[in-house]
Short mmCIF file of C-alpha atoms in Angstrom, two decimals:
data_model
loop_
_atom_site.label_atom_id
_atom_site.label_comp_id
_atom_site.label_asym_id
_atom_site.label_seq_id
_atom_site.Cartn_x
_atom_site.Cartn_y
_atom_site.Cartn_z
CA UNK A 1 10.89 192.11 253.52
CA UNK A 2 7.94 193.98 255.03
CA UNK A 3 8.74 196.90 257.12
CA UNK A 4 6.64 195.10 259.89
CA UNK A 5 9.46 192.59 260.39
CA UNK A 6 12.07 195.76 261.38
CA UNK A 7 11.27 195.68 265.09
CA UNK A 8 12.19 192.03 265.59
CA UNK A 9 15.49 193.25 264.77
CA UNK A 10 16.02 196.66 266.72
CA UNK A 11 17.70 195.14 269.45
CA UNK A 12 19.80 192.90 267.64
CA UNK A 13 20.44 195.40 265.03
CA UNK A 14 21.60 197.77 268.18
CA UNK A 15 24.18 195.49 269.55
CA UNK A 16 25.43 195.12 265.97
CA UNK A 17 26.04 198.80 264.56
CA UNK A 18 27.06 199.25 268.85
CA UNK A 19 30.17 196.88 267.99
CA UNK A 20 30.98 198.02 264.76
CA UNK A 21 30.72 201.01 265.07
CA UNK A 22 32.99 200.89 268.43
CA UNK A 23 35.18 199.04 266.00
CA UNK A 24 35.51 201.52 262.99
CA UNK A 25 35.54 204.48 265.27
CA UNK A 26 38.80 203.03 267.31
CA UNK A 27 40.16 202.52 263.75
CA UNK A 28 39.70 205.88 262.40
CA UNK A 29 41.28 207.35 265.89
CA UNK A 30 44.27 205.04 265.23
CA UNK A 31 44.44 206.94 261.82
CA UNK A 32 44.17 210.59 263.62
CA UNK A 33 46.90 209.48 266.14
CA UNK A 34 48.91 208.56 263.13
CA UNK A 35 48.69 211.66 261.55
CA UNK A 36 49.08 213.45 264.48
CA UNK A 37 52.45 211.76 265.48
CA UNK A 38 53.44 212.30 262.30
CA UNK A 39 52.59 216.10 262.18
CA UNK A 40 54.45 216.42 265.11
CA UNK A 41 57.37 214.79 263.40
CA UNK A 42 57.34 217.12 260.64
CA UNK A 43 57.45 220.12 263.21
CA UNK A 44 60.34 218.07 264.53
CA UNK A 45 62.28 217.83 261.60
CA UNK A 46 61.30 221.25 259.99
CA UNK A 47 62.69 222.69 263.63
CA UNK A 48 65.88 220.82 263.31
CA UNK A 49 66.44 221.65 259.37
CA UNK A 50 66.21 225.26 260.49
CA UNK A 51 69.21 225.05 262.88
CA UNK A 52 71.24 223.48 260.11
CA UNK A 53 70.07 219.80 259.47
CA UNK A 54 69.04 218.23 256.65
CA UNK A 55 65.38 217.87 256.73
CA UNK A 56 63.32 218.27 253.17
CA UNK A 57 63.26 215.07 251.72
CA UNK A 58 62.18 213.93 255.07
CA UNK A 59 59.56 216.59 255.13
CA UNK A 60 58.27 215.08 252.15
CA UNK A 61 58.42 211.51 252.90
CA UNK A 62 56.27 212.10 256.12
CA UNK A 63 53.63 213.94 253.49
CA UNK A 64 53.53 211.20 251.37
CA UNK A 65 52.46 209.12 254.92
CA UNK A 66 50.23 211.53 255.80
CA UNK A 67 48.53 211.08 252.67
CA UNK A 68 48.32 207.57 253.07
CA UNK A 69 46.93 208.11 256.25
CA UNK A 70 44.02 210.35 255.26
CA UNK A 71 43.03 207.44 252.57
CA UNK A 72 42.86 204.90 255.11
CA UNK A 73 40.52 207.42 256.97
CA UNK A 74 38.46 207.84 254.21
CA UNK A 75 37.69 203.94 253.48
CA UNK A 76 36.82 203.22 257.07
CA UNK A 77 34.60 206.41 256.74
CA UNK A 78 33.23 204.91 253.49
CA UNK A 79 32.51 201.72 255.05
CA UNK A 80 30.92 203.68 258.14
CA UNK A 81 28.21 205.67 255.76
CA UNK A 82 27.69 202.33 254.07
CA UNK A 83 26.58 200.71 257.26
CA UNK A 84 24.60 203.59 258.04
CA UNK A 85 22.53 203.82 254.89
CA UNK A 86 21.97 199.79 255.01
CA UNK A 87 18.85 200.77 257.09
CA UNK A 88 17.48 202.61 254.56
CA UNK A 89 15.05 200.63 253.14
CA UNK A 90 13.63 196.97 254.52
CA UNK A 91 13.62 195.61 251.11
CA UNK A 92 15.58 196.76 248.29
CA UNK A 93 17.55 195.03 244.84
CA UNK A 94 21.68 195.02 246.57
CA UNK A 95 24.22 193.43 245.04
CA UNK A 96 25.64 190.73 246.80
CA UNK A 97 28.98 191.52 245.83
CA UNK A 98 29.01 194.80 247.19
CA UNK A 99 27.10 193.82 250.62
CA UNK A 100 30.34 190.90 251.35
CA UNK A 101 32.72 193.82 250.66
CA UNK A 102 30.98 196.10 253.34
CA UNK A 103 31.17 192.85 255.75
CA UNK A 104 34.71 192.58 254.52
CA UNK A 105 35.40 195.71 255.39
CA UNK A 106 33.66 195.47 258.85
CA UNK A 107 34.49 192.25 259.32
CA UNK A 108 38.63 192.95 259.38
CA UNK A 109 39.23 194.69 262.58
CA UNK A 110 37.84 191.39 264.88
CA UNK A 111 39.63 189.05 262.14
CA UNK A 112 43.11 191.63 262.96
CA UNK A 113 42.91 191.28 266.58
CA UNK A 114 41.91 187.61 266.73
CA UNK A 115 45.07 187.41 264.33
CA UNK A 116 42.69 185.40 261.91
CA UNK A 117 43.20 185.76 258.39
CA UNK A 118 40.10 187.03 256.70
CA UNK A 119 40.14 185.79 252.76
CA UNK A 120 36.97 187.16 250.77
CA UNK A 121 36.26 185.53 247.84
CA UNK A 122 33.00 187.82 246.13
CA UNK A 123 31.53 186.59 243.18
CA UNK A 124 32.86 187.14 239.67
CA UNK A 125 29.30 188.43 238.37
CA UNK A 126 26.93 190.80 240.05
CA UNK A 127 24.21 189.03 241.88
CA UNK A 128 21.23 191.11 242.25
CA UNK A 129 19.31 190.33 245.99
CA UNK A 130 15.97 191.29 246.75
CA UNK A 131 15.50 191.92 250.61
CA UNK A 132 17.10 193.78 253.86
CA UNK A 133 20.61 194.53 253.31
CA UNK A 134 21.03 195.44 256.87
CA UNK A 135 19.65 191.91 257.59
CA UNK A 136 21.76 190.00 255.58
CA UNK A 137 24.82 191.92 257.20
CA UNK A 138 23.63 191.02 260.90
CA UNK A 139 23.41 187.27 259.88
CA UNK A 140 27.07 187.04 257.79
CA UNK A 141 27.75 189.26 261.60
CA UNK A 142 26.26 186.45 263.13
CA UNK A 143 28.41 183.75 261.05
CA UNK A 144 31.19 185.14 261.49
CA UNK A 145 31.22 185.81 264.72
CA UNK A 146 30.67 181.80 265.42
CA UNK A 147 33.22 180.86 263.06
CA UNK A 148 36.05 183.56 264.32
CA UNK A 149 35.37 182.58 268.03
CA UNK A 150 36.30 178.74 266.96
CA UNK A 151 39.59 180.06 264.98
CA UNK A 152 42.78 179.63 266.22
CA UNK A 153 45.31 182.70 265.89
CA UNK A 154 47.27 182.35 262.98
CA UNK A 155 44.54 180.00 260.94
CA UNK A 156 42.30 181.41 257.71
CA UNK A 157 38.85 182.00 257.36
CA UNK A 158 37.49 181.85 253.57
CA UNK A 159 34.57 183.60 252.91
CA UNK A 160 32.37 182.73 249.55
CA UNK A 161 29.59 182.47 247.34
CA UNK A 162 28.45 179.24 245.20
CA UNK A 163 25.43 178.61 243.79
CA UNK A 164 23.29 175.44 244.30
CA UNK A 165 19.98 174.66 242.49
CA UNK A 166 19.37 178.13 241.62
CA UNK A 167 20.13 179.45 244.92
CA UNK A 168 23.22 181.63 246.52
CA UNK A 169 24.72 180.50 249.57
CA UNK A 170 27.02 181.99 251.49
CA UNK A 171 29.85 179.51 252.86
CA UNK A 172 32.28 180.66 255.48
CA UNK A 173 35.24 178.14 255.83
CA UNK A 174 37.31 177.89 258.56
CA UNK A 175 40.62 175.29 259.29
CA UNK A 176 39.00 174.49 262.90
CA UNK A 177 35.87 172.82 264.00
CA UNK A 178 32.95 175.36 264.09
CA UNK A 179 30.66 174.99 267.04
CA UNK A 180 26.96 174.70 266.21
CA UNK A 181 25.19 178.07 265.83
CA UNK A 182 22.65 177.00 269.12
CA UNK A 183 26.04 177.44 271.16
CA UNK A 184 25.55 180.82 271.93
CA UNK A 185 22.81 182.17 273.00
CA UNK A 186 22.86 185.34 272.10
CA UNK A 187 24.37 184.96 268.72
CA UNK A 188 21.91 182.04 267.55
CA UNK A 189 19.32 184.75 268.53
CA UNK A 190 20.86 187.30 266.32
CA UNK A 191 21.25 184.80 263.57
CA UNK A 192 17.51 183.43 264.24
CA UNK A 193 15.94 187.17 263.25
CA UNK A 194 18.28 187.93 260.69
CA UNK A 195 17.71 184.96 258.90
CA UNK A 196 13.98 185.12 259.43
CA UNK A 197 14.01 188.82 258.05
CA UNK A 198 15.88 187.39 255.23
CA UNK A 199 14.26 183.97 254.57
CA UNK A 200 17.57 182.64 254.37
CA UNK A 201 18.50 179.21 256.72
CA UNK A 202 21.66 178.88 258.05
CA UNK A 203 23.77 175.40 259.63
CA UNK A 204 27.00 174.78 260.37
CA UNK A 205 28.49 171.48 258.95
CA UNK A 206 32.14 169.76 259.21
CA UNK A 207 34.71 169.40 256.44
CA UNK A 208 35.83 165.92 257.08
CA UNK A 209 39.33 167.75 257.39
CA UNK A 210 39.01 168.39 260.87
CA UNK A 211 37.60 171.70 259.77
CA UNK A 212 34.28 173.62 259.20
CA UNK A 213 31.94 175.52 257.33
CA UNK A 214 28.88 178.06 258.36
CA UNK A 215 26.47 177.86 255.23
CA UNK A 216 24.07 180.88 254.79
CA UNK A 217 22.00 179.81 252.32
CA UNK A 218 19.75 182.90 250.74
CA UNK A 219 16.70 182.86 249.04
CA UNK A 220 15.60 179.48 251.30
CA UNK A 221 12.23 180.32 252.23
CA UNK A 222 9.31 182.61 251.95
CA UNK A 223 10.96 185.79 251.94
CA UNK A 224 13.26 187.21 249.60
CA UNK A 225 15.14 185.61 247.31
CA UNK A 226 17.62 186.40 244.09
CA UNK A 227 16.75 188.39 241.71
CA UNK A 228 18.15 188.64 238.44
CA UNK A 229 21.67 189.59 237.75
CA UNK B 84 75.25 208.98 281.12
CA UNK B 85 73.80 206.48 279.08
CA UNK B 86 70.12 207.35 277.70
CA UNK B 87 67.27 206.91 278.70
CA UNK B 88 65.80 203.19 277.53
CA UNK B 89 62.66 202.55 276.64
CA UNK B 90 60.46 199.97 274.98
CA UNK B 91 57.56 201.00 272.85
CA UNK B 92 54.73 198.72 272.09
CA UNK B 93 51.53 199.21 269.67
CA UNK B 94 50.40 197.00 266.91
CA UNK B 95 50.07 200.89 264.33
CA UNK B 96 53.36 200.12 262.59
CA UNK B 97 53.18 204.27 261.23
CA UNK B 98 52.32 205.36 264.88
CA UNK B 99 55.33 203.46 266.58
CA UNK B 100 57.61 204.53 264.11
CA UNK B 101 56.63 208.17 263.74
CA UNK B 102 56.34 208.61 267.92
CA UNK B 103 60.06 206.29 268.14
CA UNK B 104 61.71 208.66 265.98
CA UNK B 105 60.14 212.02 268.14
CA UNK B 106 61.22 210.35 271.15
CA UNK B 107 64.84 209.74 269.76
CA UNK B 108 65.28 213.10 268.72
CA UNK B 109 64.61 213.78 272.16
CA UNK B 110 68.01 212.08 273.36
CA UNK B 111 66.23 208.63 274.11
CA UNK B 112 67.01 205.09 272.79
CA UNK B 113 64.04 203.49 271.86
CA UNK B 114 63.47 199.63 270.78
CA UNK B 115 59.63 198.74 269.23
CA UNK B 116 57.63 195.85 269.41
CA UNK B 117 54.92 195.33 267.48
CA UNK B 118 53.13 193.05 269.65
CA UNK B 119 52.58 191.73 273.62
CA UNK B 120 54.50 188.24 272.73
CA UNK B 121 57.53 190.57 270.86
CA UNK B 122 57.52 192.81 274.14
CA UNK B 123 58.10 189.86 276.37
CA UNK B 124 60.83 189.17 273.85
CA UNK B 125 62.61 192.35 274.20
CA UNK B 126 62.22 192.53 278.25
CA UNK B 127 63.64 188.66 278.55
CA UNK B 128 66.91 190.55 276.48
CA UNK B 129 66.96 193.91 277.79
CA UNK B 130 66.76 196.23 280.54
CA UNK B 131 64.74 199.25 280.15
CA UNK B 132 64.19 202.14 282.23
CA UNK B 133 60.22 202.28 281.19
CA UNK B 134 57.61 200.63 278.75
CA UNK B 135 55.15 202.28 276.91
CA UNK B 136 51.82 199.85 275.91
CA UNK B 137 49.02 200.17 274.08
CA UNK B 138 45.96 198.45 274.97
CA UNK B 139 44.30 197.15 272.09
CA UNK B 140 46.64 194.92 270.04
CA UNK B 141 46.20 191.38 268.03
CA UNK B 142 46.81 188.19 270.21
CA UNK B 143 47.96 189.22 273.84
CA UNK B 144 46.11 192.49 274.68
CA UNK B 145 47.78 195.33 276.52
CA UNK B 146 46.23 193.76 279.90
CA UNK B 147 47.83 190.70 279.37
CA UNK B 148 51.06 191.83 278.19
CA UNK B 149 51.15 194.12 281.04
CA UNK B 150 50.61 191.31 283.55
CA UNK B 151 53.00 189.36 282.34
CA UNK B 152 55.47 192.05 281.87
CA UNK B 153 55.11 192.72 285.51
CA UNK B 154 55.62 188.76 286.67
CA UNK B 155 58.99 188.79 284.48
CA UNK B 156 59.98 192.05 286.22
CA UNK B 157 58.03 193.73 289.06
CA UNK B 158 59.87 196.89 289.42
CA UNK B 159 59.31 197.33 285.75
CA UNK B 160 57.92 201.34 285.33
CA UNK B 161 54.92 200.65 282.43
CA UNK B 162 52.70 203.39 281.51
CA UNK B 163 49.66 202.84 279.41
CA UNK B 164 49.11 205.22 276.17
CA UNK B 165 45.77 204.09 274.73
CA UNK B 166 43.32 205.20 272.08
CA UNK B 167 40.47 204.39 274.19
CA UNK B 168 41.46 203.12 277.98
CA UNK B 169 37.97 202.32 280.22
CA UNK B 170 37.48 203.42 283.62
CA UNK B 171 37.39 199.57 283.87
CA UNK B 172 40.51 198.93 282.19
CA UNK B 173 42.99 202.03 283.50
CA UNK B 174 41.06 200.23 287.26
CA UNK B 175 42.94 197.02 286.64
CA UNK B 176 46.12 198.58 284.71
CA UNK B 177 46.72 200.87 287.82
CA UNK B 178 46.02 197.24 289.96
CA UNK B 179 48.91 195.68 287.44
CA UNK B 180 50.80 197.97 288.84
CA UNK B 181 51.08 200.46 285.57
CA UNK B 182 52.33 203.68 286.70
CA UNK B 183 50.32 205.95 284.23
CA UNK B 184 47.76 206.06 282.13
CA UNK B 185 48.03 208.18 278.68
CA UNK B 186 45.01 208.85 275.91
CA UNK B 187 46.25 208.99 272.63
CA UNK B 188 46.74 211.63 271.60
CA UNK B 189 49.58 213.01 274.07
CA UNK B 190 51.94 215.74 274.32
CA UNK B 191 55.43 213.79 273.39
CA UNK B 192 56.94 216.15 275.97
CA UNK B 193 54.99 215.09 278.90
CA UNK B 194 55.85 211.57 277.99
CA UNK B 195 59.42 212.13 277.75
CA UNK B 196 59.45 213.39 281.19
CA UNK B 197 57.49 210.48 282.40
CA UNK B 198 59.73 208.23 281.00
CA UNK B 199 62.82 210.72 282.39
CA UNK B 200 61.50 210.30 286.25
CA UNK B 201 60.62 206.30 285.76
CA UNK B 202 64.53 206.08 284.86
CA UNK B 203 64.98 208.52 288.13
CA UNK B 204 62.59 205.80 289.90
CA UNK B 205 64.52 202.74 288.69
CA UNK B 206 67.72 204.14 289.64
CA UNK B 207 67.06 204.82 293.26
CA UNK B 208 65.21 201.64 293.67
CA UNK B 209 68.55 199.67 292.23
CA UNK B 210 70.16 201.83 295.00
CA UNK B 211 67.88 200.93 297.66
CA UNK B 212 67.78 197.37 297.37
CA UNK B 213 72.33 197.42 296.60
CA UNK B 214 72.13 199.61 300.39
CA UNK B 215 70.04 196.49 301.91
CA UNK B 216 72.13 193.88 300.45
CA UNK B 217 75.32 195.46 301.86
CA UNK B 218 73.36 196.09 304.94
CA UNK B 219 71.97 192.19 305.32
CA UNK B 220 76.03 191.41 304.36
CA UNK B 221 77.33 193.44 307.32
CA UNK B 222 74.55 192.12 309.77
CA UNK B 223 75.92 188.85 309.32
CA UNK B 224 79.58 189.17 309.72
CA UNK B 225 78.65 190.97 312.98
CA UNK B 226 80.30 193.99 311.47
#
């Protein structure tokens, strides 16, 4: 992509890392509070072991948590400096296994509190894209976002990659009808410059299950397109 | 005297267990739900001198849950203990009738004696309203 098509997706970009990065930070704070209740525990129970209880192997069961903890903290951080550095360059080689793990991985708080289950299915072999990997992640953003507003709580979104004719798509599968992707506004506008940036198209299309699919298809259009694996 | 009850609720299965166990080393007897819908569980079951709700939770949000906590019982004492509580959303907790708001992280000792003077609260309120029955009672025999 030409760095000339970048400011057609400041604002859009904006609103994006805005949310997410809301989203991660709240998650890493749950993580401090964690540890924090748990060092206080520890103060607890080291207090009560020194007037007589029994408190060691509790001492270092609440270590082990901590521990835990801190690794938690360190993938959403991962994630976070992954986002970041997705601006980097407006047209790169990415793999595209590695950019749906970084949505994964964004994607999971919304999917946690809409009580949707979020099933990522990358693909078994590297697939090398050329293009904006911040681009691609606002549009699967984009997807998402349509398909996860449409879930029910308790139902499954599948999220995977076939390839048609030579070309990668993106599907995102959901149980429930998905709306079309003009119904909102402001997310059919996100989608619109993302996919443009891209030269990817993007529709949404029924099961015949009662269900639906968003279809991202890459590589459809004058812009970027795979590269070789 | 019995303890003091409360019902913890945050969707961070490591925080509610690590602040439940603080807060029953502290002499209090604490039940946890993981969710709004398993908090309206334990309050249809249960009387408890205060709840303690997070905001930001799968499904029913701590707004919600709070709302509807508050139509099942109105004198129930709920305080708020959030990660990241709005000026907007502590506005319409505080209109819900939630009787503080706590950012995570807090001092387990101030929230201990919050919980201490809701019981307090409770108690004198049961009192209150016993004195008016009896009251409305002896205004009708004439006595």
């Amino acid at each position: 992509m030409a760095e000339g098509r970048r400011p057609g997706l400041q604002r859009e970009g904006l609103r994006f890392f805005g949310a997410v990065g809301a989203g991660l930070s709240h998650e890493l704070s749950n993580v401090f509070n964690i540890i924090n209740e748990l060092s206080g525990l520890q103060q607890d129970i080291a207090a009560a072991a020194q007037a007589g209880g029994a408190g060691i192997a509790r001492l270092s069961e609440l270590a082990a948590r901590i521990k835990s903890q801190v690794a938690r903290g360190e993938e959403i951080n991962r994630s976070l400096h992954r986002l970041s550095h997705s601006v980097d360059e407006a047209e790169e080689v990415f793999d595209l296994g590695d950019a749906l793990a970084l949505f994964g991985a964004l994607a999971a708080r919304p999917a946690r509190l809409a009580e949707v289950e979020l099933a990522l299915r990358p693909p078994a072999d590297p697939i090398a894209l050329s293009g904006d990997p911040f681009a691609l992640l606002l549009a699967l953003h984009a997807c998402f976002k349509g398909v996860l507003g449409a879930a029910e709580s308790g139902r499954r979104v599948e999220v995977r990659t076939e390839s048609v004719a030579g070309r990668v798509r993106v599907v995102l599968a959901s149980a429930d009808p998905v709306p079309g992707l003009g119904s909102d506004p402001a997310l059919a506008s996100m989608l619109d410059l993302a996919c443009a940036a891209l030269g990817a198209v993007a529709r949404s299309e029924p099961d015949g299950r009662g269900g639906g699919s968003v279809i991202l298809e890459l590589g459809a259009g004058s812009g970027p397109g795979t590269g070789d694996p | 005297m019995p303890a003091d009850r409360v019902l913890l609720v945050d969707d961070e299965v490591s925080f509610l267990e690590a602040l439940a166990e603080r807060l029953r080393m502290r002499g209090l007897e604490v039940v946890c739900a993981k969710s709004g819908r398993e908090a309206l569980a334990e309050v249809e079951n249960q009387v408890f001198d205060a709840v303690v709700l997070d905001l930001a939770m799968p499904g029913l949000d701590g707004i919600e849950t709070l709302r509807r906590l508050r139509q099942l019982q109105p004198e129930l004492q709920v305080m708020i203990l959030s990660g990241r509580a709005t000026v907007q959303t502590a506005v319409e907790a505080t209109r819900l009738g939630a009787t503080d708001i706590f950012e995570k992280p807090t001092e387990v000792d101030t929230l201990v004696q919050r919980i201490r003077s809701a019981r307090a609260a409770r108690l004198a309120r049961e009192a209150e309203t016993t004195q008016q029955h009896i009251d409305e009672i002896m205004r009708s025999k004439g006595w």
